[in-house]
Tab-separated table of C-alpha atoms in Angstrom:
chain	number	residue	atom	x	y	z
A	89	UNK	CA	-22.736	2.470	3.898
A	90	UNK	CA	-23.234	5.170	6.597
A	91	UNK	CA	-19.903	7.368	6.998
A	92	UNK	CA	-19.000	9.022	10.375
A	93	UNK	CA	-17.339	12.492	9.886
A	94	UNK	CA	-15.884	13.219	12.336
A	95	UNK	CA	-14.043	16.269	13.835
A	96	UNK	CA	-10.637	15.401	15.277
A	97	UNK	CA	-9.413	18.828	15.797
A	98	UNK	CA	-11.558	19.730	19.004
A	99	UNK	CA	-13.473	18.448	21.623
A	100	UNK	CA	-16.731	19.036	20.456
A	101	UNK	CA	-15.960	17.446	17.206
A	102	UNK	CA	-16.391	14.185	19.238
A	103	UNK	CA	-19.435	15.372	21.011
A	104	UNK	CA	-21.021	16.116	17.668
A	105	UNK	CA	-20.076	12.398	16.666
A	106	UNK	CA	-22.320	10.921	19.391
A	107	UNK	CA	-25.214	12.327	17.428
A	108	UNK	CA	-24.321	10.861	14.376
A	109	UNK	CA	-23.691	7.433	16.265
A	110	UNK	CA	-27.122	7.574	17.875
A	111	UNK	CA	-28.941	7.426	14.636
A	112	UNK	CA	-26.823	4.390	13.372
A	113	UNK	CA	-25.923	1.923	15.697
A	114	UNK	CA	-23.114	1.560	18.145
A	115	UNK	CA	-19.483	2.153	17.191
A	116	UNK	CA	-16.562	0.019	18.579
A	117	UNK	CA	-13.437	2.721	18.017
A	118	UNK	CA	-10.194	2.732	20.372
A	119	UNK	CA	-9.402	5.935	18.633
A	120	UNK	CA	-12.527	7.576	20.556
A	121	UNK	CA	-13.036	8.681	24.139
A	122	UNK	CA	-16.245	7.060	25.960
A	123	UNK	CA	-18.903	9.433	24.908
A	124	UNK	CA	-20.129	9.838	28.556
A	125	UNK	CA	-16.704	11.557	29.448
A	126	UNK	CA	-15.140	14.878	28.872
A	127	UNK	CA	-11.940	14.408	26.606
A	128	UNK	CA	-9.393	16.091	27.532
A	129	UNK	CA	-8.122	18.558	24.754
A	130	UNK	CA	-6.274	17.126	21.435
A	131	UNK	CA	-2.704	18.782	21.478
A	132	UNK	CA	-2.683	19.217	17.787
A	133	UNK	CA	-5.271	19.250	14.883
A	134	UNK	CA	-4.957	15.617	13.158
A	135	UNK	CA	-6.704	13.675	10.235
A	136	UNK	CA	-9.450	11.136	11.797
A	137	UNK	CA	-10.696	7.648	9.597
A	138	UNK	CA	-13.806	6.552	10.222
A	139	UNK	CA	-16.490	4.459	9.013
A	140	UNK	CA	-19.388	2.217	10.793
A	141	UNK	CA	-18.330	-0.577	8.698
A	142	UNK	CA	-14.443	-0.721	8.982
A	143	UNK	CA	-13.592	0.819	12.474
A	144	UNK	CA	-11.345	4.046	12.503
A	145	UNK	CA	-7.849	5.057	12.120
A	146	UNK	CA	-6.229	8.454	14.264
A	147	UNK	CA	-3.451	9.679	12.494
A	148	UNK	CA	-1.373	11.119	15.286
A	149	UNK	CA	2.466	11.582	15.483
A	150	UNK	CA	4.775	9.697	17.452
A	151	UNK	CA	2.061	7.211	18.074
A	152	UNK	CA	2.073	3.148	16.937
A	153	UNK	CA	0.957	2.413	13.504
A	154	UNK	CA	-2.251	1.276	14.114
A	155	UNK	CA	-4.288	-1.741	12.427
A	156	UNK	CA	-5.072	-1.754	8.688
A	157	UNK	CA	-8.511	-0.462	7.852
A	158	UNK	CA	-10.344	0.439	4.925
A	159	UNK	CA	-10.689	4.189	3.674
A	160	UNK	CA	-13.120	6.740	5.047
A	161	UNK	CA	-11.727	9.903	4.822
A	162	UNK	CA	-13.479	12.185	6.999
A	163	UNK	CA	-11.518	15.479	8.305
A	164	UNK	CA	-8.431	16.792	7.087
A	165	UNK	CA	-6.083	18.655	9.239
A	166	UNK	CA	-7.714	22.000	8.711
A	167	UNK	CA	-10.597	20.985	10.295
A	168	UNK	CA	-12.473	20.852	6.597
A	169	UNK	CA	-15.290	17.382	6.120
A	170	UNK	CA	-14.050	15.667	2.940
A	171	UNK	CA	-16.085	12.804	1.205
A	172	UNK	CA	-14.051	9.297	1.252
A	173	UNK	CA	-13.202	7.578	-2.086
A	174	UNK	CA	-15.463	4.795	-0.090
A	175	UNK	CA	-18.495	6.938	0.205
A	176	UNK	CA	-17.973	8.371	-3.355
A	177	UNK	CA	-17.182	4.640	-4.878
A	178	UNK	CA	-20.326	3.119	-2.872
A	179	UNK	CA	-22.499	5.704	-4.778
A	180	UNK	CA	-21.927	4.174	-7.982
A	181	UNK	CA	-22.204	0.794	-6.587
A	182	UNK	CA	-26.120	1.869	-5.151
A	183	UNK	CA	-26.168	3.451	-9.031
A	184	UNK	CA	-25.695	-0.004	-11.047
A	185	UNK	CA	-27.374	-2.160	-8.606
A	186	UNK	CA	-30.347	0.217	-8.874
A	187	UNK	CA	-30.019	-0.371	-12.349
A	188	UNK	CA	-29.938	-4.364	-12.307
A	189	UNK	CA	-32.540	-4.847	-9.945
A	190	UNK	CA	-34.802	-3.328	-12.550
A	191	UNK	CA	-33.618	-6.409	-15.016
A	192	UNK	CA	-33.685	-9.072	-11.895
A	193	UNK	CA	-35.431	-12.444	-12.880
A	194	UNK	CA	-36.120	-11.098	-15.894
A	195	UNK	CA	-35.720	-12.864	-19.364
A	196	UNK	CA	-32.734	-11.512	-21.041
A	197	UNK	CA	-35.388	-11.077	-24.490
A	198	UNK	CA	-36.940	-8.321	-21.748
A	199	UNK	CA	-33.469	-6.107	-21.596
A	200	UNK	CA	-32.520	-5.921	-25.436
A	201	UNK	CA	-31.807	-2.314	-26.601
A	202	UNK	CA	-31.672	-1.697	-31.003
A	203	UNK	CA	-28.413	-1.372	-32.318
A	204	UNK	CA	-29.049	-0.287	-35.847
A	205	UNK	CA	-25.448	-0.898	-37.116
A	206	UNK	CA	-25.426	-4.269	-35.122
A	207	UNK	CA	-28.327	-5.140	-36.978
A	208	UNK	CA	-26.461	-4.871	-40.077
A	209	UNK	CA	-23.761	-6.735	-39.166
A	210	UNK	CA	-23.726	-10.612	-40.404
A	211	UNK	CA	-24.810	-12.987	-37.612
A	212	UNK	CA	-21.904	-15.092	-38.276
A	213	UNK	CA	-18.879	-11.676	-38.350
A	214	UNK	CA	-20.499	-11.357	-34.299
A	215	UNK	CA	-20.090	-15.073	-34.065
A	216	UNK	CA	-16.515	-14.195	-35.083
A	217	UNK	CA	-15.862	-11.373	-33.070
A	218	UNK	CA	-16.852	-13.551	-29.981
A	219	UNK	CA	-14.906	-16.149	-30.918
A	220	UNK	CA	-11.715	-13.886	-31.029
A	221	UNK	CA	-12.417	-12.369	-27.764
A	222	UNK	CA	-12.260	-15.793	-26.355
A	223	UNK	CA	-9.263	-16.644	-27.883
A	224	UNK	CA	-8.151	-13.382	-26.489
A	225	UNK	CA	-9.083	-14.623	-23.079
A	226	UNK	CA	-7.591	-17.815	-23.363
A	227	UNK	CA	-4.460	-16.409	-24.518
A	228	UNK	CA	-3.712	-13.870	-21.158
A	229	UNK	CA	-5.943	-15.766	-18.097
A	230	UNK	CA	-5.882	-19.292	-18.688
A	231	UNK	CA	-6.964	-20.262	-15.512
A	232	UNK	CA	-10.121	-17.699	-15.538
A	233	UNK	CA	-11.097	-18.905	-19.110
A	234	UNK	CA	-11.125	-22.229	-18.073
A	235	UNK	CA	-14.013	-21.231	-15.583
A	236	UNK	CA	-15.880	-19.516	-17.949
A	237	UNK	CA	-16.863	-22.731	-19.734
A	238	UNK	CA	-19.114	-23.547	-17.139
A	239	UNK	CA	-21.313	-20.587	-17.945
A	240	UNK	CA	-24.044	-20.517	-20.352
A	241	UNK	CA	-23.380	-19.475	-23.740
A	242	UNK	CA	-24.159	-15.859	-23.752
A	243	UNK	CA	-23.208	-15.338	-20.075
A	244	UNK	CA	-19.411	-17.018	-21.389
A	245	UNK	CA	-19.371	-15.071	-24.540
A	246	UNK	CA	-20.756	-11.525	-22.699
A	247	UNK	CA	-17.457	-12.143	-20.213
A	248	UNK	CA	-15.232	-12.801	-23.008
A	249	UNK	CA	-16.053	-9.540	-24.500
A	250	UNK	CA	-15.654	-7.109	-21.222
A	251	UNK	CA	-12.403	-8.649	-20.571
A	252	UNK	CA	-10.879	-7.833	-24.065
A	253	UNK	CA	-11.782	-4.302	-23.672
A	254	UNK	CA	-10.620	-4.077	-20.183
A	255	UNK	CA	-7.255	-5.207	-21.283
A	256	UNK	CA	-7.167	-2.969	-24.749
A	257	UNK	CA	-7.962	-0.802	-22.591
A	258	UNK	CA	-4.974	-1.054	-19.763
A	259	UNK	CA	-2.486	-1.804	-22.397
A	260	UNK	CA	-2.916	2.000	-23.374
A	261	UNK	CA	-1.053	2.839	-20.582
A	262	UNK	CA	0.762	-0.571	-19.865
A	263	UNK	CA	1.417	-1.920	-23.218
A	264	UNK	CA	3.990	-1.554	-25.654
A	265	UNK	CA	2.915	1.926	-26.910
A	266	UNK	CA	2.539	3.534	-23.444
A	267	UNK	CA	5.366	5.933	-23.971
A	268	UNK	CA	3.175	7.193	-26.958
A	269	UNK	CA	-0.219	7.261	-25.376
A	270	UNK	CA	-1.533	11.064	-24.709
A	271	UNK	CA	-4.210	12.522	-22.125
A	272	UNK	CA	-6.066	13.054	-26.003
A	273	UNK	CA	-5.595	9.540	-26.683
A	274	UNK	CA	-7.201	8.582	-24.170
A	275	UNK	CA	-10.087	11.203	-24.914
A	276	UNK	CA	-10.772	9.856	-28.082
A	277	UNK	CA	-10.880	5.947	-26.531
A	278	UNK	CA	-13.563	7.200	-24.445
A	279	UNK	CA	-15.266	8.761	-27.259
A	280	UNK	CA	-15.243	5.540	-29.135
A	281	UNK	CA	-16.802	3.674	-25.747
A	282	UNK	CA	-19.694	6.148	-26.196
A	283	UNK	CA	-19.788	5.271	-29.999
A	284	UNK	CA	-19.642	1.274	-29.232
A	285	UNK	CA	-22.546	1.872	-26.148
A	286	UNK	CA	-24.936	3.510	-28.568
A	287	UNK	CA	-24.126	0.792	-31.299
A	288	UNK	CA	-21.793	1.915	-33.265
A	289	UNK	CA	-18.557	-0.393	-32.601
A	290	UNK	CA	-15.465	0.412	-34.300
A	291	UNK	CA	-13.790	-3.083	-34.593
A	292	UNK	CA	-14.800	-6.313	-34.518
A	293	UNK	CA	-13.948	-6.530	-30.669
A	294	UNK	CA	-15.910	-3.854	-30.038
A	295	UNK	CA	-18.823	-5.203	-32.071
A	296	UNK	CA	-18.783	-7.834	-28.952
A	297	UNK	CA	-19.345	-5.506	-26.608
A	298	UNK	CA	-21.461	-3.144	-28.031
A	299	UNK	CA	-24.042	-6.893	-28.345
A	300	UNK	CA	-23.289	-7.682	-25.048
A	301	UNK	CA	-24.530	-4.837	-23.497
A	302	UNK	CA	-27.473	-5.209	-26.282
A	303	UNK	CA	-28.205	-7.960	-23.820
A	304	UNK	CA	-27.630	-6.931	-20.074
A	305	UNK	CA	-28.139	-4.379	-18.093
A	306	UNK	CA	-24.781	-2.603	-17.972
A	307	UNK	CA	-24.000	1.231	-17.391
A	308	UNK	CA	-21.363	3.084	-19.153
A	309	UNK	CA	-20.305	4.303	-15.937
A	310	UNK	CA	-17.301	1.801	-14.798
A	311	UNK	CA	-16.095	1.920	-18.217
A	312	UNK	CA	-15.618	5.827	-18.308
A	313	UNK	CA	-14.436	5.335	-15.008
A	314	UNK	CA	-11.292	2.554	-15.722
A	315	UNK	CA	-10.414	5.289	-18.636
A	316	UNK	CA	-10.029	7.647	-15.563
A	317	UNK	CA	-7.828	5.517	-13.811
A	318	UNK	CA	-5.526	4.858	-17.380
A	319	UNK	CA	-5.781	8.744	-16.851
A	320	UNK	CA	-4.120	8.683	-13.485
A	321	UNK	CA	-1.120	6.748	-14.824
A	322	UNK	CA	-0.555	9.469	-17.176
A	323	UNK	CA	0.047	11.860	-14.398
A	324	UNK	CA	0.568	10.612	-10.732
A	325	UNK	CA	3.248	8.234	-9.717
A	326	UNK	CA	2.629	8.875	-5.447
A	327	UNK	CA	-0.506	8.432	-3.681
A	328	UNK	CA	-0.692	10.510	-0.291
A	329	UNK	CA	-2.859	7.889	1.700
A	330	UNK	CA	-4.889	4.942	1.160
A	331	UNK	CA	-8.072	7.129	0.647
A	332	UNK	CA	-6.251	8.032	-2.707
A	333	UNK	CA	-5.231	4.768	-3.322
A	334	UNK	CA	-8.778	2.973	-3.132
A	335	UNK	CA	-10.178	5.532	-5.639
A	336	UNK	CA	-7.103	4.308	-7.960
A	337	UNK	CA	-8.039	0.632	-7.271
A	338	UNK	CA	-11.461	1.163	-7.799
A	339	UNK	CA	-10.760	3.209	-11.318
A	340	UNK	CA	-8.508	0.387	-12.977
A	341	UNK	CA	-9.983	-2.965	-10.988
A	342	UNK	CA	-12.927	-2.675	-9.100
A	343	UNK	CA	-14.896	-1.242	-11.701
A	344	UNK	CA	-14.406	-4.873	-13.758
A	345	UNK	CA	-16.631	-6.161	-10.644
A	346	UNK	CA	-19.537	-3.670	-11.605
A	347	UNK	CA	-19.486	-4.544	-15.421
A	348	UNK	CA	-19.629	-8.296	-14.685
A	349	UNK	CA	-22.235	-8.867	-12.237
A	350	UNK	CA	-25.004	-7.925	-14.609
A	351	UNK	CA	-23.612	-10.522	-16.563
A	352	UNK	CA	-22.819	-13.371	-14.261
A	353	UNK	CA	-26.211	-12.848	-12.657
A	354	UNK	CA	-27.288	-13.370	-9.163
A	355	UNK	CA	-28.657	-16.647	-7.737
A	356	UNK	CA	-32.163	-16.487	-8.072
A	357	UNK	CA	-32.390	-18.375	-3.958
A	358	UNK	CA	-29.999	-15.576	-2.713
A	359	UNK	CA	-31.629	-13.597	-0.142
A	360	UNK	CA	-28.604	-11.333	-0.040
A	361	UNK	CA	-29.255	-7.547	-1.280
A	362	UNK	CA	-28.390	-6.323	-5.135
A	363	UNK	CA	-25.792	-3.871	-3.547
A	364	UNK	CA	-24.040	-6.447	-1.211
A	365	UNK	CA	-23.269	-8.317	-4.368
A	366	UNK	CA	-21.693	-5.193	-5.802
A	367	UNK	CA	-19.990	-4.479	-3.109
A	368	UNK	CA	-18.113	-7.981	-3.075
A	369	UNK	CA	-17.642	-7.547	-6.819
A	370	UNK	CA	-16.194	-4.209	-6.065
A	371	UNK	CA	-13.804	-5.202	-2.741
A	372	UNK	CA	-12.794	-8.051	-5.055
A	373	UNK	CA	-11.370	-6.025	-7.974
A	374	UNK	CA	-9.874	-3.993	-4.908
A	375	UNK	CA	-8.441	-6.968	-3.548
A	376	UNK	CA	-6.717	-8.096	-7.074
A	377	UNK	CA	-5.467	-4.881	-7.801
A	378	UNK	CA	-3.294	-4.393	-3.819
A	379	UNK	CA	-1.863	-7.855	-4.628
A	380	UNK	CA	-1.015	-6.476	-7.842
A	381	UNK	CA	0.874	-3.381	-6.089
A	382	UNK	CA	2.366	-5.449	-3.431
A	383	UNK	CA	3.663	-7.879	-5.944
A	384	UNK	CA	5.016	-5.560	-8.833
A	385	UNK	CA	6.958	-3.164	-6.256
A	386	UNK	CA	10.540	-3.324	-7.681
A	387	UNK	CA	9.044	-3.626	-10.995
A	388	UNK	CA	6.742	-0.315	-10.276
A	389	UNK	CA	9.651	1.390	-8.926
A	390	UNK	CA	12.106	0.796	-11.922
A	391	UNK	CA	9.657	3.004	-13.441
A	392	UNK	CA	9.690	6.153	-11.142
A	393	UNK	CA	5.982	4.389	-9.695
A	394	UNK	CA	5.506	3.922	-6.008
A	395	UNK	CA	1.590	2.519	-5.740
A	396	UNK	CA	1.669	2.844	-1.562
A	397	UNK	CA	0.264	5.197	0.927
A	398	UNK	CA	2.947	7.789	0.989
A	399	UNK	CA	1.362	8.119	4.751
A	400	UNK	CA	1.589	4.626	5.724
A	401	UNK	CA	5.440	4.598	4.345
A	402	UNK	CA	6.108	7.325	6.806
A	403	UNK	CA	4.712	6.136	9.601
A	404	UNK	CA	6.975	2.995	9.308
A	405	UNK	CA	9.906	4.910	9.138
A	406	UNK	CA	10.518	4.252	5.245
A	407	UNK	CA	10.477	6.997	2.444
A	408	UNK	CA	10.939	6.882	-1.727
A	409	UNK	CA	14.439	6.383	-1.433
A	410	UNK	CA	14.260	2.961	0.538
A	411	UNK	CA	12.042	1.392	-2.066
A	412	UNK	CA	14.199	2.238	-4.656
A	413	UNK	CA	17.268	1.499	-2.757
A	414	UNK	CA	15.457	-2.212	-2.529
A	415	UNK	CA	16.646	-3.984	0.465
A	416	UNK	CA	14.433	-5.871	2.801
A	417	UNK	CA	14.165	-4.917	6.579
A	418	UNK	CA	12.383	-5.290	9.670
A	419	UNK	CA	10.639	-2.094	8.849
A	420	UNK	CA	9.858	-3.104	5.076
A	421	UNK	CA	8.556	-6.505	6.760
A	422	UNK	CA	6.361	-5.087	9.136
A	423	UNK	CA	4.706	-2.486	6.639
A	424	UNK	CA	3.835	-5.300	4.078
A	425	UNK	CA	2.610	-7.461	6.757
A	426	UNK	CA	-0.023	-4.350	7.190
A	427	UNK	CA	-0.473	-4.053	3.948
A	428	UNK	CA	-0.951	-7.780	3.115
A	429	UNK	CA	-3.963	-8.051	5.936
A	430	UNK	CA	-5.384	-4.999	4.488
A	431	UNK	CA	-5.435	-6.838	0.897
A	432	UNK	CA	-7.032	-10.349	2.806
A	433	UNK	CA	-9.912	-7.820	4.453
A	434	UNK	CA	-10.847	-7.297	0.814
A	435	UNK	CA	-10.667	-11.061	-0.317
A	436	UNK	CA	-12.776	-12.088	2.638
A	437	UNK	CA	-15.670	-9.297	2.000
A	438	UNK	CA	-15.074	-10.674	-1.450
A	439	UNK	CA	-15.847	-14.566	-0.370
A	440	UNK	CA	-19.429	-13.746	1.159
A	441	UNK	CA	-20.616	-12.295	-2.283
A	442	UNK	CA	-19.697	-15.068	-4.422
A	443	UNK	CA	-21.621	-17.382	-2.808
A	444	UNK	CA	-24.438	-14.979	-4.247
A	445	UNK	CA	-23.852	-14.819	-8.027
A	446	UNK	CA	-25.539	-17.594	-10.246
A	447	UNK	CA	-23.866	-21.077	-9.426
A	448	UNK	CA	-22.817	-21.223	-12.988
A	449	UNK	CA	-20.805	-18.152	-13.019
A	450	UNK	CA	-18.872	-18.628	-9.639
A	451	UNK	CA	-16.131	-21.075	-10.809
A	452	UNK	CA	-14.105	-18.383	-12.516
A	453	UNK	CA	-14.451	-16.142	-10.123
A	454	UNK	CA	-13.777	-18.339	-7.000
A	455	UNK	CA	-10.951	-19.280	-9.158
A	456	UNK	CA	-9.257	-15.987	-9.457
A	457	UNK	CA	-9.861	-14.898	-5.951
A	458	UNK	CA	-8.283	-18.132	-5.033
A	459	UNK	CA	-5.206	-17.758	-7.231
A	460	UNK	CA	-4.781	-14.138	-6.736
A	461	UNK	CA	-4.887	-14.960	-2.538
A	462	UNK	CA	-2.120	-17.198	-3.470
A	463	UNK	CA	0.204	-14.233	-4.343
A	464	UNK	CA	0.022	-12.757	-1.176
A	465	UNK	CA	1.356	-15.711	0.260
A	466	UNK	CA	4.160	-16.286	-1.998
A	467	UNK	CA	5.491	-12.482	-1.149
A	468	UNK	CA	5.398	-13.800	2.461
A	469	UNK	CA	7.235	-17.201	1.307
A	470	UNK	CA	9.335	-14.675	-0.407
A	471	UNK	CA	10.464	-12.991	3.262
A	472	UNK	CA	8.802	-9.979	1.554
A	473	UNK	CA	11.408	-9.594	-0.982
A	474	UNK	CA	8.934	-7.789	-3.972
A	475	UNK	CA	12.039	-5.584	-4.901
A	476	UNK	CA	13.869	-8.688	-6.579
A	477	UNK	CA	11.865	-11.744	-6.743
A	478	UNK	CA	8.394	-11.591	-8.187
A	479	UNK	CA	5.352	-13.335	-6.381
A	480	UNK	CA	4.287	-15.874	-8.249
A	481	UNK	CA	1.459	-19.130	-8.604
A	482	UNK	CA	3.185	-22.304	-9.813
A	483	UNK	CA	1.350	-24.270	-12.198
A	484	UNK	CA	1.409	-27.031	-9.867
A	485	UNK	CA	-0.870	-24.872	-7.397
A	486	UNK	CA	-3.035	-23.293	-10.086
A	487	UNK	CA	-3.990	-26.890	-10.797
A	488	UNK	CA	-4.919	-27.746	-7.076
A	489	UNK	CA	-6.574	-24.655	-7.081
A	490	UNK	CA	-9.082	-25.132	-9.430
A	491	UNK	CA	-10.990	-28.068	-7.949
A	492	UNK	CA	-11.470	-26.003	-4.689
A	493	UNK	CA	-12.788	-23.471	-6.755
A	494	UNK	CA	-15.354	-25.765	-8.315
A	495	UNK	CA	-16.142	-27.164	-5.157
A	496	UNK	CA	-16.642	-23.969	-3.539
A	497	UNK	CA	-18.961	-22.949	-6.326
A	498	UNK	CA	-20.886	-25.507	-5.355
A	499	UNK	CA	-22.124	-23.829	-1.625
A	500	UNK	CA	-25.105	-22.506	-0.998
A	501	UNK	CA	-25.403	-18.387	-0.941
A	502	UNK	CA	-24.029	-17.300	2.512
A	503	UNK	CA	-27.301	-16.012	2.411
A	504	UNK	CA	-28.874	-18.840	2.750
A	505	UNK	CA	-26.953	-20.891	5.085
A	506	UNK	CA	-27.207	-17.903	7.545
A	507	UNK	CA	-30.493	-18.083	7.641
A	508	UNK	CA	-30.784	-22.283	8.033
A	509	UNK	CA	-28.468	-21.640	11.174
């Protein structure tokens, strides 16, 4: 994904832009002059958002809020280039899907690495230790477990296994001995990930995982990486913009999208590339994780957490104290609206890269993305009250939502049907 720096604080800033355009394409921006005129001078230095993909965003006082975008951080108000949390995310996602398209199409015999204490380990105690994370899975995501069963064996199982460590891993921070849990604690987790990657799991859970990436081609990366995010908890409660706040996403959510897509596999018909499947994985766990903030707001805030662009809260005339004081105005109702399209952006980069993973691994995952799209629009049934009533999929809906998932699962690749058109 190309990223546009550039320089807000003077006239020539812009003029250097055009360069940069002319090597990539056109840009459609309201926040910049036409090229082929002489701006007039900015009054005062100002951050500028921009990126090729997503548009840009001029952060200027005293002018309207304007539409939600994604984050490309390019100049801060010093005048200094920064690299976005996008740009800096998108480098791991070119990393893993580098790494899978090595594996593509290839027997999963071809990709099995020697794991001399798995190797010891009785064929029925792994049988076991999948069968627990399943149970596991069952226990906390019903609905998403329930999709797994369409998936072959070892593609099920391999899910089953990521999932419990990506929740014994968030309960560190989340759980019921978060008040106990230590910078150090969380050092020596990550030191037992490295420990259960080179075959040496500590637990029976871990014993899952350590086989299932025995099996597939996944990096340690997006594992050390959700640690960093448990990290975060430990010592931020504010996030100054949304550039900071997609880095946090991407740490504790989108990072799940990277570890499964080796597993769920990609549709051997799709035409689409490795790292536009990532990057759906990835705006997906991004997509999960702002309906998580936008639902759990009171609940965050009870806690001394506020999980929204500090920025963004400013420019709509609201500050700490209004989200703890909890009541619902116009202005609270027209920042979540923003914030709510910002989420559905996500979902519907999400949508186009399901249609490219292996048609027996999309039910779950058209499933969540379904269910979790369903929050945002109980917070709106909910007159954007997420102080004191918590956004919420009936059981009645989760029902109806699971044959649309199948039969969505069911489409060709986007891929595909663009090119049949």
């Amino acid at each position: 994904m190309a990223i546009i720096l550039v320089r807000a604080a003077s006239p020539a800033g812009l003029s250097d832009a055009a360069g940069i355009i002319s090597h990539h394409g056109s840009l459609q921006c309201s926040s910049l002059p036409l090229l082929n005129k002489r701006p007039a001078p900015a009054p005062a230095r100002r951050w500028m958002l921009c990126s090729l993909r997503y548009g840009c965003l001029g952060l200027d006082p005293g002018r309207p809020s304007p539409p939600a975008v994604y984050s490309s951080l390019a100049v801060n108000p010093a005048g200094e280039a920064v690299v976005s949390s996008e740009q800096k995310v998108y480098d791991v996602v070119l990393k893993q899907s580098a790494l899978l398209k090595r594996q593509l199409r290839k027997p999963v015999l071809d990709v099995v690495r020697p794991q001399e204490d798995l190797a010891e380990m009785p064929r029925n105690g792994l049988n076991q230790a999948y069968d627990r994370c399943g149970e596991i899975c069952e226990e906390y995501a019903k609905t998403f477990y329930l999709g797994t069963m369409l998936m072959t064996e070892e593609r099920r199982r391999a899910i089953w296994a990521i999932y419990v460590w990506c929740r014994r891993t968030d309960e560190l921070v989340d759980g019921p001995n978060a008040n106990y849990i230590t910078p150090t604690a969380l050092d020596r987790w990550e030191k037992r990930l490295e420990d259960l990657f080179a075959g040496r799991p500590y637990d029976m859970l871990d014993a899952a995982l350590s086989d299932t990436i025995s099996r597939f081609p996944i990096d340690i990366q997006p594992f050390r990486d959700m640690i960093e995010g448990m990290r975060s908890d430990l010592r931020k409660t504010r996030y100054n913009n949304f550039d900071e706040l997609y880095m946090y996403c991407y740490y504790v959510a989108g990072t799940v999208g990277l570890m499964s897509v080796p597993v769920m596999g990609i549709a051997p018909e799709s035409k689409a590339t490795t790292e536009s499947v990532y990057s759906a994985a990835l705006a997906l766990g991004i997509a999960n994780q702002l309906t998580n903030i936008l639902r759990d707001v009171g609940e965050d805030a009870t806690r001394g957490r506020i999980y929204l662009p500090q920025d963004e809260l400013a420019q709509a005339g609201l500050s700490d104290e209004d989200i703890f004081k909890g009541v619902v105005t116009n202005r609270w109702r027209n920042f979540m609206k923003r914030q709510i399209k910002r989420a559905r952006m996500f979902f519907e980069e999400a949508e186009r890269g399901v249609t490219e993973l292996s048609q027996a691994s999309r039910w779950p995952v058209w499933a969540s993305l379904l269910l979790y799209r369903q929050i945002l629009d109980e917070i709106e049934a909910n007159d954007y009250n997420n102080f004191t009533k918590r956004a919420y999929v009936g059981k009645g809906k989760k029902l109806l939502a699971l044959p649309v998932a199948y039969g969505k699962s069911l489409l060709l690749p986007c891929s595909l049907r663009n090119t049949q058109t």
